[in-house]
mmCIF file of C-alpha atoms and ligand atoms in Angstrom:
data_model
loop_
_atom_site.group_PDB
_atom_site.id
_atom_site.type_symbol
_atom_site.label_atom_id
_atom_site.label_comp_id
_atom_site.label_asym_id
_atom_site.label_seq_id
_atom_site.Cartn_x
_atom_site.Cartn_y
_atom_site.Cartn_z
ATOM 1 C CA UNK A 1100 135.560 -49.329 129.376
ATOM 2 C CA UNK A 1101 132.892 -51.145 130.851
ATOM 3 C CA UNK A 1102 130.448 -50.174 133.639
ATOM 4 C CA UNK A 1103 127.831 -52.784 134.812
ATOM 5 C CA UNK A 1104 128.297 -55.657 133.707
ATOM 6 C CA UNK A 1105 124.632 -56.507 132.248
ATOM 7 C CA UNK A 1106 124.284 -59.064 128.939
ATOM 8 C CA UNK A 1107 121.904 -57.033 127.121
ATOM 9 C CA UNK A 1108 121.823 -53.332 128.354
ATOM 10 C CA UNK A 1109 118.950 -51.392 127.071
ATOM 11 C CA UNK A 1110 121.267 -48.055 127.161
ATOM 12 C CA UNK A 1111 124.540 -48.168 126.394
ATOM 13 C CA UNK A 1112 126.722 -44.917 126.520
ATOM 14 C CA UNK A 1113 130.373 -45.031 125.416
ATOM 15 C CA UNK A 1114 133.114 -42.335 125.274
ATOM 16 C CA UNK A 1115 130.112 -39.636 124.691
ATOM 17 C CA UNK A 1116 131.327 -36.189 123.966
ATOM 18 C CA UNK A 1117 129.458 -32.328 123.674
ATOM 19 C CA UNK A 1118 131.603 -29.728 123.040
ATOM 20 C CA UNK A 1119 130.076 -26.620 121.907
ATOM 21 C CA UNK A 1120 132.574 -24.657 120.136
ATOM 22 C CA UNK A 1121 132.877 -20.264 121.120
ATOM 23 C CA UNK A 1122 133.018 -18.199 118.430
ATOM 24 C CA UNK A 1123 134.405 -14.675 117.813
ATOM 25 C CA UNK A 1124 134.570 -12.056 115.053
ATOM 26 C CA UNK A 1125 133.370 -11.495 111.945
ATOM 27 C CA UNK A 1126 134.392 -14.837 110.644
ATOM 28 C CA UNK A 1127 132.820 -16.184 113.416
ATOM 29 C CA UNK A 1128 136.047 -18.233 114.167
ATOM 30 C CA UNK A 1129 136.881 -20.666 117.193
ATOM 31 C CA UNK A 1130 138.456 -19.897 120.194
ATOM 32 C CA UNK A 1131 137.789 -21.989 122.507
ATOM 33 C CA UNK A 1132 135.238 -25.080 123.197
ATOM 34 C CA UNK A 1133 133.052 -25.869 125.980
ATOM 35 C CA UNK A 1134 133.558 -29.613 127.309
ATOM 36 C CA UNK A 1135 130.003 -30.002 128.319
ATOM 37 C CA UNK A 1136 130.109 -33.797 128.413
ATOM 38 C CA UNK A 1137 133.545 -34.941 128.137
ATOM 39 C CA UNK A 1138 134.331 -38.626 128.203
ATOM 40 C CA UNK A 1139 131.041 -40.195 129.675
ATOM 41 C CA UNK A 1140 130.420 -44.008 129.702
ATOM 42 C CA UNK A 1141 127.676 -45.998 131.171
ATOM 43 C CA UNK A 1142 124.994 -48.916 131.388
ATOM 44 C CA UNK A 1143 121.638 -49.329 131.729
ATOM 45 C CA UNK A 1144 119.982 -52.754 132.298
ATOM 46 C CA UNK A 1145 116.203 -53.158 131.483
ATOM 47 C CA UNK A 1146 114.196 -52.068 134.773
ATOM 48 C CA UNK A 1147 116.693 -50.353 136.604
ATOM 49 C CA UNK A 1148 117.338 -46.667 136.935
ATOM 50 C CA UNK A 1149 120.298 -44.815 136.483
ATOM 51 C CA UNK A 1150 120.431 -41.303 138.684
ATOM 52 C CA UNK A 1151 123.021 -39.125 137.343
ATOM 53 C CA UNK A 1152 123.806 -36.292 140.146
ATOM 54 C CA UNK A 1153 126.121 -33.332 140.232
ATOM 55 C CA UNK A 1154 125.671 -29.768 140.788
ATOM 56 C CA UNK A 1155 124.814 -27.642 138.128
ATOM 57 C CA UNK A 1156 127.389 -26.984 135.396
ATOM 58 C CA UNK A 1157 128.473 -30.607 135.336
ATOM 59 C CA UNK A 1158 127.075 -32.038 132.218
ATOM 60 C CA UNK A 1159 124.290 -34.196 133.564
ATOM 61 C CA UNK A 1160 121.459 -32.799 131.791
ATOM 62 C CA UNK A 1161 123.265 -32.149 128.137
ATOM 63 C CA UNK A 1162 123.946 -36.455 128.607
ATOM 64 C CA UNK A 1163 119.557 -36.640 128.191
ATOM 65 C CA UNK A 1164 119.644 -34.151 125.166
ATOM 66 C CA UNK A 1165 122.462 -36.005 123.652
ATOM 67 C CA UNK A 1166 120.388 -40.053 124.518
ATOM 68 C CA UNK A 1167 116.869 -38.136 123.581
ATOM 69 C CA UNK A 1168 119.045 -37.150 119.813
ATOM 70 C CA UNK A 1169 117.953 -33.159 121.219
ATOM 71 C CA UNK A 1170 121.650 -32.190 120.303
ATOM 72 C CA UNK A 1171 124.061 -34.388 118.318
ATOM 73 C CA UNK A 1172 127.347 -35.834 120.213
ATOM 74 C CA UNK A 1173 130.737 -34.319 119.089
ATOM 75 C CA UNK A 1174 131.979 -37.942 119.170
ATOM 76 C CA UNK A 1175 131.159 -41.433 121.074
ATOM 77 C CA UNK A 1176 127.989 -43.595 121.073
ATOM 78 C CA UNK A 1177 125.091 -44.179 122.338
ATOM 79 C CA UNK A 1178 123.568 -47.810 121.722
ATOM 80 C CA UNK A 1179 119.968 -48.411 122.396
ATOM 81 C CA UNK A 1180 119.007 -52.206 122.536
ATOM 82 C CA UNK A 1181 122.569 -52.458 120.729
ATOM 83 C CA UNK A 1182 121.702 -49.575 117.885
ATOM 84 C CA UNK A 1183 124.181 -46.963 117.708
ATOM 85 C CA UNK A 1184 121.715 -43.399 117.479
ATOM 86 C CA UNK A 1185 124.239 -41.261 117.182
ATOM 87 C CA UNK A 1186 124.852 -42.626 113.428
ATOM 88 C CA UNK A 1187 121.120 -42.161 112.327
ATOM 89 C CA UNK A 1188 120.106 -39.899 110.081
ATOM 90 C CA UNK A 1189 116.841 -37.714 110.678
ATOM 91 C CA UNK A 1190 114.708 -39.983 108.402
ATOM 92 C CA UNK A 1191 115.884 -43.065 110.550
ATOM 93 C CA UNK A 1192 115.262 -41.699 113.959
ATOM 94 C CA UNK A 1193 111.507 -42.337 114.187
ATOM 95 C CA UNK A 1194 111.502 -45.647 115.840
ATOM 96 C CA UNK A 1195 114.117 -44.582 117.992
ATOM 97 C CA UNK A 1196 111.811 -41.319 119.246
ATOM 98 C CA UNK A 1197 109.045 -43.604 120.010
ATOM 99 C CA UNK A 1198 111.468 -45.372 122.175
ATOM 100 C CA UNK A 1199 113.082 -43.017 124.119
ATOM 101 C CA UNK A 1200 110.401 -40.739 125.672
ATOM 102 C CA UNK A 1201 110.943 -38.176 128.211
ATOM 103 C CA UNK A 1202 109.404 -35.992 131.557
ATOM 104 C CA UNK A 1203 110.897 -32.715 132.319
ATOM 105 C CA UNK A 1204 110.944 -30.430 135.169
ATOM 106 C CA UNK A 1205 108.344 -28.448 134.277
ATOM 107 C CA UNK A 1206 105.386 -29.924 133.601
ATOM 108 C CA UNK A 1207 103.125 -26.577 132.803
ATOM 109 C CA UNK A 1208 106.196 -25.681 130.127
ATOM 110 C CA UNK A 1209 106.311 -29.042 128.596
ATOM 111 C CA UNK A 1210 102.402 -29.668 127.856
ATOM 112 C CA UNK A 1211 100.806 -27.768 125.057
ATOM 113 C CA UNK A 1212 98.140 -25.570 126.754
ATOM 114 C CA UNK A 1213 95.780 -24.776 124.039
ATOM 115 C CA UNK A 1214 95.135 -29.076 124.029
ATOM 116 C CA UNK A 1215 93.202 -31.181 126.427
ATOM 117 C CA UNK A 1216 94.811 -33.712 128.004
ATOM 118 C CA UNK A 1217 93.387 -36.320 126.029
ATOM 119 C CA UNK A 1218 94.782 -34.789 122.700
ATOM 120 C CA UNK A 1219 98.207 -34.042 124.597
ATOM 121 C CA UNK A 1220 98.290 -37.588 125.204
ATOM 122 C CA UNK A 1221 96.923 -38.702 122.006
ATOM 123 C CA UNK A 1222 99.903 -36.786 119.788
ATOM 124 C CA UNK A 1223 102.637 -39.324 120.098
ATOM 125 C CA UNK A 1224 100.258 -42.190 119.409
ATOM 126 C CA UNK A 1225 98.832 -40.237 116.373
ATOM 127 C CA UNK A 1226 102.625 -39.566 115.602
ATOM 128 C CA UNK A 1227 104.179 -42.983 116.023
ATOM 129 C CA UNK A 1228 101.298 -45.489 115.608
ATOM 130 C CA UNK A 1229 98.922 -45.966 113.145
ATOM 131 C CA UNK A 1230 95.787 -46.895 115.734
ATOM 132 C CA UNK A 1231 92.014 -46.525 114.409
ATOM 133 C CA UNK A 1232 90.403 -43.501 116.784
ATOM 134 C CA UNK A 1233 88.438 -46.289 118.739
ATOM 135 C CA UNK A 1234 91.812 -48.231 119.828
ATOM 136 C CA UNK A 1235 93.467 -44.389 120.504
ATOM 137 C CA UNK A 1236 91.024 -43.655 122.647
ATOM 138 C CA UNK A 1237 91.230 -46.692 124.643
ATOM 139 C CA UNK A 1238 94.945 -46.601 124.837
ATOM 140 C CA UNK A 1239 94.306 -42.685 126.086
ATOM 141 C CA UNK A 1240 92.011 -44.423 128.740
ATOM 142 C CA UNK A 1241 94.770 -47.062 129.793
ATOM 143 C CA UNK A 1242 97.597 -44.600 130.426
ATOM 144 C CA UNK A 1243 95.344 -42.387 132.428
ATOM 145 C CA UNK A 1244 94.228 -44.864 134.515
ATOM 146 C CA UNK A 1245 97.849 -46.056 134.744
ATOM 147 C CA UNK A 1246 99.410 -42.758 135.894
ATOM 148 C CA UNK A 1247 95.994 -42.445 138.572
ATOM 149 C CA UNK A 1248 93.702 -39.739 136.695
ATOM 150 C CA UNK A 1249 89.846 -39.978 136.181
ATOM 151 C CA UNK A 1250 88.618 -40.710 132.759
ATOM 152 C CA UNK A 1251 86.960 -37.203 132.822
ATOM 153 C CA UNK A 1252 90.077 -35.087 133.167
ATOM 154 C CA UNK A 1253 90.809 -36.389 129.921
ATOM 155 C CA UNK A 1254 88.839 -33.209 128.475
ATOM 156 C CA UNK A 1255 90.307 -30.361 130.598
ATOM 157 C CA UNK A 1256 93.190 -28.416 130.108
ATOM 158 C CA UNK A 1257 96.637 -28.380 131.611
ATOM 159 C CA UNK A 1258 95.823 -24.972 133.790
ATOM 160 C CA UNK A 1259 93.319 -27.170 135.459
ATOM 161 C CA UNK A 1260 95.702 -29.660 136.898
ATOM 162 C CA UNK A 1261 97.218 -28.698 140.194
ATOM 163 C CA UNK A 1262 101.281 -29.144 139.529
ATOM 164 C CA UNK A 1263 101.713 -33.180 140.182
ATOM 165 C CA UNK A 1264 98.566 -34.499 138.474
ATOM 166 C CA UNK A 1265 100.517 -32.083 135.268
ATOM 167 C CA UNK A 1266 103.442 -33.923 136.094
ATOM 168 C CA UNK A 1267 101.277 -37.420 136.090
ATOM 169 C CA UNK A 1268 99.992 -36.060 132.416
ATOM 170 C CA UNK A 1269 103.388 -35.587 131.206
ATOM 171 C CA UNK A 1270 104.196 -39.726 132.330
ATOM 172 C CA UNK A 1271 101.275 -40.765 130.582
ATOM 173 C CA UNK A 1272 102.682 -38.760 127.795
ATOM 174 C CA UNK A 1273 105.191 -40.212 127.292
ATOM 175 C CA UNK A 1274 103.849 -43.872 128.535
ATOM 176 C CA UNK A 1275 101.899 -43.659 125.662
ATOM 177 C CA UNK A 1276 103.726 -45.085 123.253
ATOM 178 C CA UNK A 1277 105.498 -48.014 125.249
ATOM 179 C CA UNK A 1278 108.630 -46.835 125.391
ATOM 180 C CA UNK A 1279 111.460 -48.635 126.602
ATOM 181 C CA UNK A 1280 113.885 -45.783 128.018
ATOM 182 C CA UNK A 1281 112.716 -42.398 130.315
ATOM 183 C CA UNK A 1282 114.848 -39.825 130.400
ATOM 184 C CA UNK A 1283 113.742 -37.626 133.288
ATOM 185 C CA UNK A 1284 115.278 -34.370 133.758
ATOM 186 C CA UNK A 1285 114.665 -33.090 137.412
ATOM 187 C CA UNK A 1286 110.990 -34.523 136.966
ATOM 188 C CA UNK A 1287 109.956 -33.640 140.218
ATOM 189 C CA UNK A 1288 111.951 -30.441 141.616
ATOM 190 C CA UNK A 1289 108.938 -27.809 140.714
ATOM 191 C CA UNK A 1290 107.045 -29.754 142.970
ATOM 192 C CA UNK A 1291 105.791 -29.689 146.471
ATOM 193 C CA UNK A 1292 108.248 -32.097 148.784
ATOM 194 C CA UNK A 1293 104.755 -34.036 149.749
ATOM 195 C CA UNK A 1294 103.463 -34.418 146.422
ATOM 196 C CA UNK A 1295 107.534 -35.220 145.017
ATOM 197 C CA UNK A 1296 106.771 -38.621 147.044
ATOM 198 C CA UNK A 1297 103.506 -39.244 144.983
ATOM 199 C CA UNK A 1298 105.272 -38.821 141.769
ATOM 200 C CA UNK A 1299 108.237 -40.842 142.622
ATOM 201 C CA UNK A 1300 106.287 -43.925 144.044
ATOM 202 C CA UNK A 1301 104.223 -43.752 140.915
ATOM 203 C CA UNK A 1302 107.372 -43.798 138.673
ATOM 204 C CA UNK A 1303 108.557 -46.774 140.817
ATOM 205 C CA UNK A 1304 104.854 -48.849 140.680
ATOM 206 C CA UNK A 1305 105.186 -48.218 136.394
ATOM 207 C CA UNK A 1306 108.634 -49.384 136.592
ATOM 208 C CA UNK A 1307 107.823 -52.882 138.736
ATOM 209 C CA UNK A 1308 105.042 -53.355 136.276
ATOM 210 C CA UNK A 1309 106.061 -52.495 133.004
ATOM 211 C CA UNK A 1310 109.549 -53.274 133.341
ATOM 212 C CA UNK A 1311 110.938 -49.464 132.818
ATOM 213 C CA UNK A 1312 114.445 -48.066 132.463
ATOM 214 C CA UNK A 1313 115.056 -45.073 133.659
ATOM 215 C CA UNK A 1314 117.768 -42.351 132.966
ATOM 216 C CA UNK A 1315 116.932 -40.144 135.948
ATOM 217 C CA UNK A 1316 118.660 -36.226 136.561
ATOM 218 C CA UNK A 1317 118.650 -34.947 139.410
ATOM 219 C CA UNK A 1318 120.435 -32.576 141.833
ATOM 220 C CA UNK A 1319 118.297 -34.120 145.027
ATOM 221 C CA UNK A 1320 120.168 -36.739 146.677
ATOM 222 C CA UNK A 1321 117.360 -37.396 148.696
ATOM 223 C CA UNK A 1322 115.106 -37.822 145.644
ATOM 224 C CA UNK A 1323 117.570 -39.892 144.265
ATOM 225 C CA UNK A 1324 118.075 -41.675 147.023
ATOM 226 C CA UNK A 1325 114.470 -42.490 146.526
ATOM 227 C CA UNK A 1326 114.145 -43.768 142.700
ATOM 228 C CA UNK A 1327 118.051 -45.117 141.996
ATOM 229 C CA UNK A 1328 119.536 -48.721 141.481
ATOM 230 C CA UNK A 1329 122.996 -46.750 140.661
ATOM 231 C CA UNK A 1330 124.068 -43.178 140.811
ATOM 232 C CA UNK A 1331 126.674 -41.816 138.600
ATOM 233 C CA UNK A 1332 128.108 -38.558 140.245
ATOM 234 C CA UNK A 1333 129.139 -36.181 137.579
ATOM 235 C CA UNK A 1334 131.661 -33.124 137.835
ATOM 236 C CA UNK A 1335 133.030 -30.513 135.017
ATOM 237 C CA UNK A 1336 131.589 -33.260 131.946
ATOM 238 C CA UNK A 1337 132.543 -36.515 133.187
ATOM 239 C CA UNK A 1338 131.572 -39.506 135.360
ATOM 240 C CA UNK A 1339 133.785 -39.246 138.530
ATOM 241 C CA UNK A 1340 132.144 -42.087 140.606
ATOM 242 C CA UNK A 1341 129.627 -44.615 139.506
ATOM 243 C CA UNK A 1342 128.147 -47.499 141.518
ATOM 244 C CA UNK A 1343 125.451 -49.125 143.394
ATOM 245 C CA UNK A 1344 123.059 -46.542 145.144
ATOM 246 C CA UNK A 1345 123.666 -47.976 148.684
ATOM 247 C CA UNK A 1346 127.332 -47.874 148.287
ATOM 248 C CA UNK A 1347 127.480 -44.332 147.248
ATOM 249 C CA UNK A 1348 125.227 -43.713 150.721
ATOM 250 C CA UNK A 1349 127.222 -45.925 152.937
ATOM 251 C CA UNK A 1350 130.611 -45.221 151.519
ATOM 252 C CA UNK A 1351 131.578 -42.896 148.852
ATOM 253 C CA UNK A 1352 134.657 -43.039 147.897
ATOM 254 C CA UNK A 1353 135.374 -40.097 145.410
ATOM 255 C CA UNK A 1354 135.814 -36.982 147.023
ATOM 256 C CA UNK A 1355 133.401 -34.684 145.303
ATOM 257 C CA UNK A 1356 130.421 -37.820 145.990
ATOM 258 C CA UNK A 1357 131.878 -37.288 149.814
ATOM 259 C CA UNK A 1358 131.258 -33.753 149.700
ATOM 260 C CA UNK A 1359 127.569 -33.829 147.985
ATOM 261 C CA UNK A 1360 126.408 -36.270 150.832
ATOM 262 C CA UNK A 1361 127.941 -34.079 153.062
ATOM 263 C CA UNK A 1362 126.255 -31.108 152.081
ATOM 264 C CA UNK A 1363 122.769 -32.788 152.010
ATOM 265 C CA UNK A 1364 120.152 -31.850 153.628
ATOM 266 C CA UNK A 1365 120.159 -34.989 155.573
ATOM 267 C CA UNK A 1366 123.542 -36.032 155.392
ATOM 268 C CA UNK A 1367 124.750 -39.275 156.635
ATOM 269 C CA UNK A 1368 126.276 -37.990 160.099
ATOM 270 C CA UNK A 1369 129.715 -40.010 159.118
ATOM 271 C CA UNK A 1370 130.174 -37.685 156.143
ATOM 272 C CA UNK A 1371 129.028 -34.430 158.224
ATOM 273 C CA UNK A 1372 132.785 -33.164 158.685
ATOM 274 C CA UNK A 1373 133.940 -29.391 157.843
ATOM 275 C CA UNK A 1374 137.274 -31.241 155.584
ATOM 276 C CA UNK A 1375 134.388 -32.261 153.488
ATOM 277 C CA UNK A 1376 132.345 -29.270 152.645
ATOM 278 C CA UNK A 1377 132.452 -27.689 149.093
ATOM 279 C CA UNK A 1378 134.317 -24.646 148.820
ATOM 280 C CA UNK A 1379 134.309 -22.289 145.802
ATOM 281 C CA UNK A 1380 132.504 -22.533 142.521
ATOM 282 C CA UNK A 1381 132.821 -25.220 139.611
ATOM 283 C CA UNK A 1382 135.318 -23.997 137.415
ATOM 284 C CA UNK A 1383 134.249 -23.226 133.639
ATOM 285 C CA UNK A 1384 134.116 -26.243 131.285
ATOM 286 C CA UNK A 1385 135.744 -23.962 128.909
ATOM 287 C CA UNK A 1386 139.072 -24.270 130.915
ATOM 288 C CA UNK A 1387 138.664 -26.949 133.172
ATOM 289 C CA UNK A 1388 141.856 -27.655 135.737
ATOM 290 C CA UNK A 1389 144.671 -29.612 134.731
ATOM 291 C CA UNK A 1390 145.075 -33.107 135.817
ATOM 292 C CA UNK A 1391 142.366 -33.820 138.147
ATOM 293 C CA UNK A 1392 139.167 -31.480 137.178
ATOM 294 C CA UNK A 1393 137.946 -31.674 140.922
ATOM 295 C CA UNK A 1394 141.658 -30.842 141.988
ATOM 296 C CA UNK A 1395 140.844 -26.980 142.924
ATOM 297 C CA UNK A 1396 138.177 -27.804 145.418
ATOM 298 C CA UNK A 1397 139.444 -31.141 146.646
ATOM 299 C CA UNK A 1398 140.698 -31.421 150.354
ATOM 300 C CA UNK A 1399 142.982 -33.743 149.662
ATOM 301 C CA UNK A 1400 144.740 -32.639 146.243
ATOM 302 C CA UNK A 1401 148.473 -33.619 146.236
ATOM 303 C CA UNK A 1402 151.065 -32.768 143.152
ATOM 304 C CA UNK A 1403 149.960 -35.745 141.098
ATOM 305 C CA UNK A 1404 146.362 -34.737 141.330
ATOM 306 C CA UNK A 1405 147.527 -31.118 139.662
ATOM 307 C CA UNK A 1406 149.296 -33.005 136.702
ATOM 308 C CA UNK A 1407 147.464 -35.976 136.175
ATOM 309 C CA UNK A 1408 144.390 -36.775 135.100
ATOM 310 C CA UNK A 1409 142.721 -40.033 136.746
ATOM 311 C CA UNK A 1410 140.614 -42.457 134.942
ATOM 312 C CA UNK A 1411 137.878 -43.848 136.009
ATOM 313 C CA UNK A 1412 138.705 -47.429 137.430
ATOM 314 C CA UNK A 1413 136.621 -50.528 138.675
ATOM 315 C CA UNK A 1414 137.899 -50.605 142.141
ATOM 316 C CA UNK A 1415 135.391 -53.285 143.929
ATOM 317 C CA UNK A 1416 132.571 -54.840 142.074
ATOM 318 C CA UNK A 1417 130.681 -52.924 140.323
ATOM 319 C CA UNK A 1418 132.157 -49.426 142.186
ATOM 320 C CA UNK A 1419 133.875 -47.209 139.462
ATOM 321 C CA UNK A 1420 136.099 -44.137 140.595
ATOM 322 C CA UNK A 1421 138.138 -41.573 139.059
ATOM 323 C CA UNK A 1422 140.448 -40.662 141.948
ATOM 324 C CA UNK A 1423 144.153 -41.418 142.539
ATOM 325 C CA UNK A 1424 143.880 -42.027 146.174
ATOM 326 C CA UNK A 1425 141.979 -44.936 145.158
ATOM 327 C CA UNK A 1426 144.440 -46.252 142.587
ATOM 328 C CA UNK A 1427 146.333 -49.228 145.297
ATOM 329 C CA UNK A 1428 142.547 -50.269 146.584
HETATM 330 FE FE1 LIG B 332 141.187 -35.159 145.004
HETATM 331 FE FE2 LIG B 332 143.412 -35.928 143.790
HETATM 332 FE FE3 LIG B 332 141.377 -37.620 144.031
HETATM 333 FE FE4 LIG B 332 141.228 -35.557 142.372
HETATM 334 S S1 LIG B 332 142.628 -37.282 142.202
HETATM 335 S S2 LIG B 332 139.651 -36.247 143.772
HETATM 336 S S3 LIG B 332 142.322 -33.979 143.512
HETATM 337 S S4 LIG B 332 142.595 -36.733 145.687
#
């Protein structure tokens, strides 16, 4: 299947798969399996962003660990500029770390706090380059400059940044080595709403200017609403609408994407109806529901939905959707 229809994607997901298998007993033997990620395809093209949303549960953040090579894919692939990195071995993977850097939620977690930020920005250049200390340091300079911190905070520790100049220290972390792919996981959501808009214009200036591709996971619609080209809603492991951010705004057509804008804080008033609020909890990816996974919570479920499972289908240009009512569109 093919989503987006860019040339030369710089991320290419197809058919990716995480189950994590439950054990029992002294033998330690399988019952069951967890379908964390369950059948997830997508496309990047180079300087755009792709926001995967869904509530928590459905898979979105296990799809970064499996691009970032965190945890290894039970089956399907994941092509970067056309390599497949689920088929590299641990000696191969270097180039393909340097690559594919990342910013997490939690900035004070992620940054090592017995280093100054010029050393914690200095590691993946002293790990993936070899520069002389003179060019290091003047790379160092660059990125902090870039990401909008003085020269001097270069020698102070991460306890002496308020919470979104850490979060600017983990992007010139991992600016550092010119990647080509972020993966941001919920980058700003431990932050102040007033400083969340900081951080999010400055990921959009470094993307207009260095041409970056983002992989961006978030629960926010309103943050995503903010950073995305396309949004991928996810539910239960899989990709149940994928399209153009202003379509998903203006006229979701799955369901479950129906129901998240309802449920926003600042819904779009046409999606503000009661038939549309989310009832009940996601069901366990250990047993998800027959047929359609979104069938127990879905106000519009019919018999098929119970039996059978939809795929995901291009129904307008560019606007993929796993939903039967939208089979004859
Ligand atoms: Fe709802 Fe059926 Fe569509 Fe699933 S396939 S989202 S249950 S209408």
């Amino acid at each position: 299947m093919t989503i987006h229809d860019d040339a030369k994607p710089v991320l290419e997901v197809i058919n990716l798969e995480k189950h994590f298998p439950v054990q029992r007993g002294l033998l330690r033997r399988e019952v069951a399996r967890v379908k964390a990620v369950d059948g997830v395809s997508f496309r990047i093209a180079e300087g755009e962003t792709l926001c995967l949303v869904g509530e928590s549960g459905s898979g979105k953040s296990t799809v970064g660990r499996l691009i970032l090579r965190l945890t290894q894919a039970t089956a399907g692939s994941i092509k970067l500029h056309g390599v497949d990195v689920t088929q590299l071995g641990e000696g191969e993977l270097r180039p393909h770390r340097r690559r594919v850097q990342m910013v997490f939620q939690d900035p004070y977690a992620s940054l090592n706090p017995k280093l100054t930020a010029g050393k914690i920005v200095g590691e993946p250049i002293e790990n993936f380059e070899s520069l002389s200390s003179g060019e290091r340091e003047a790379r160092i300079a660059a990125v902090f400059e870039k990401v909008g911190l003085r020269a001097e905070a270069m020698s102070r520790y991460p306890f002496e940044f308020s919470g979104g100049q850490r979060q600017r220290l983990a992007i010139a972390r991992a600016l550092a080595v010119n990647p080509s792919l972020i993966v941001a996981d919920e980058p700003v959501s431990a932050l102040d709403v007033s400083v969340q808009a900081q951080v999010l214009n400055l990921l959009l200036d470094l993307q207009e200017e260095l041409k970056l591709t983002y992989l961006f996971i978030s629960h926010d619609l309103g943050v995503v609403q903010h950073i995305g080209h396309h949004i991928g809603v996810m539910y239960l492991g899989r990709i149940v609408e994928i399209a153009p951010k202003k379509a998903i705004f203006t006229e979701p057509l799955h369901p479950y994407s129906q129901a998240l804008i309802a449920a926003a804080p600042v819904p779009d008033p046409r999606f503000k109806r009661e038939d549309l609020l989310l009832e009940g909890d996601v069901p366990s990816p250990m047993n998800p529901p027959s047929g359609c996974r979104f069938h127990t919570r879905c106000p519009f479920v019919t018999a098929r939905c119970r039996s059978e499972d939809p795929l995901l289908r291009e129904v307008a240009g560019g606007r993929f959707v796993a939903c039967h009512l939208r089979e004859d569109n």
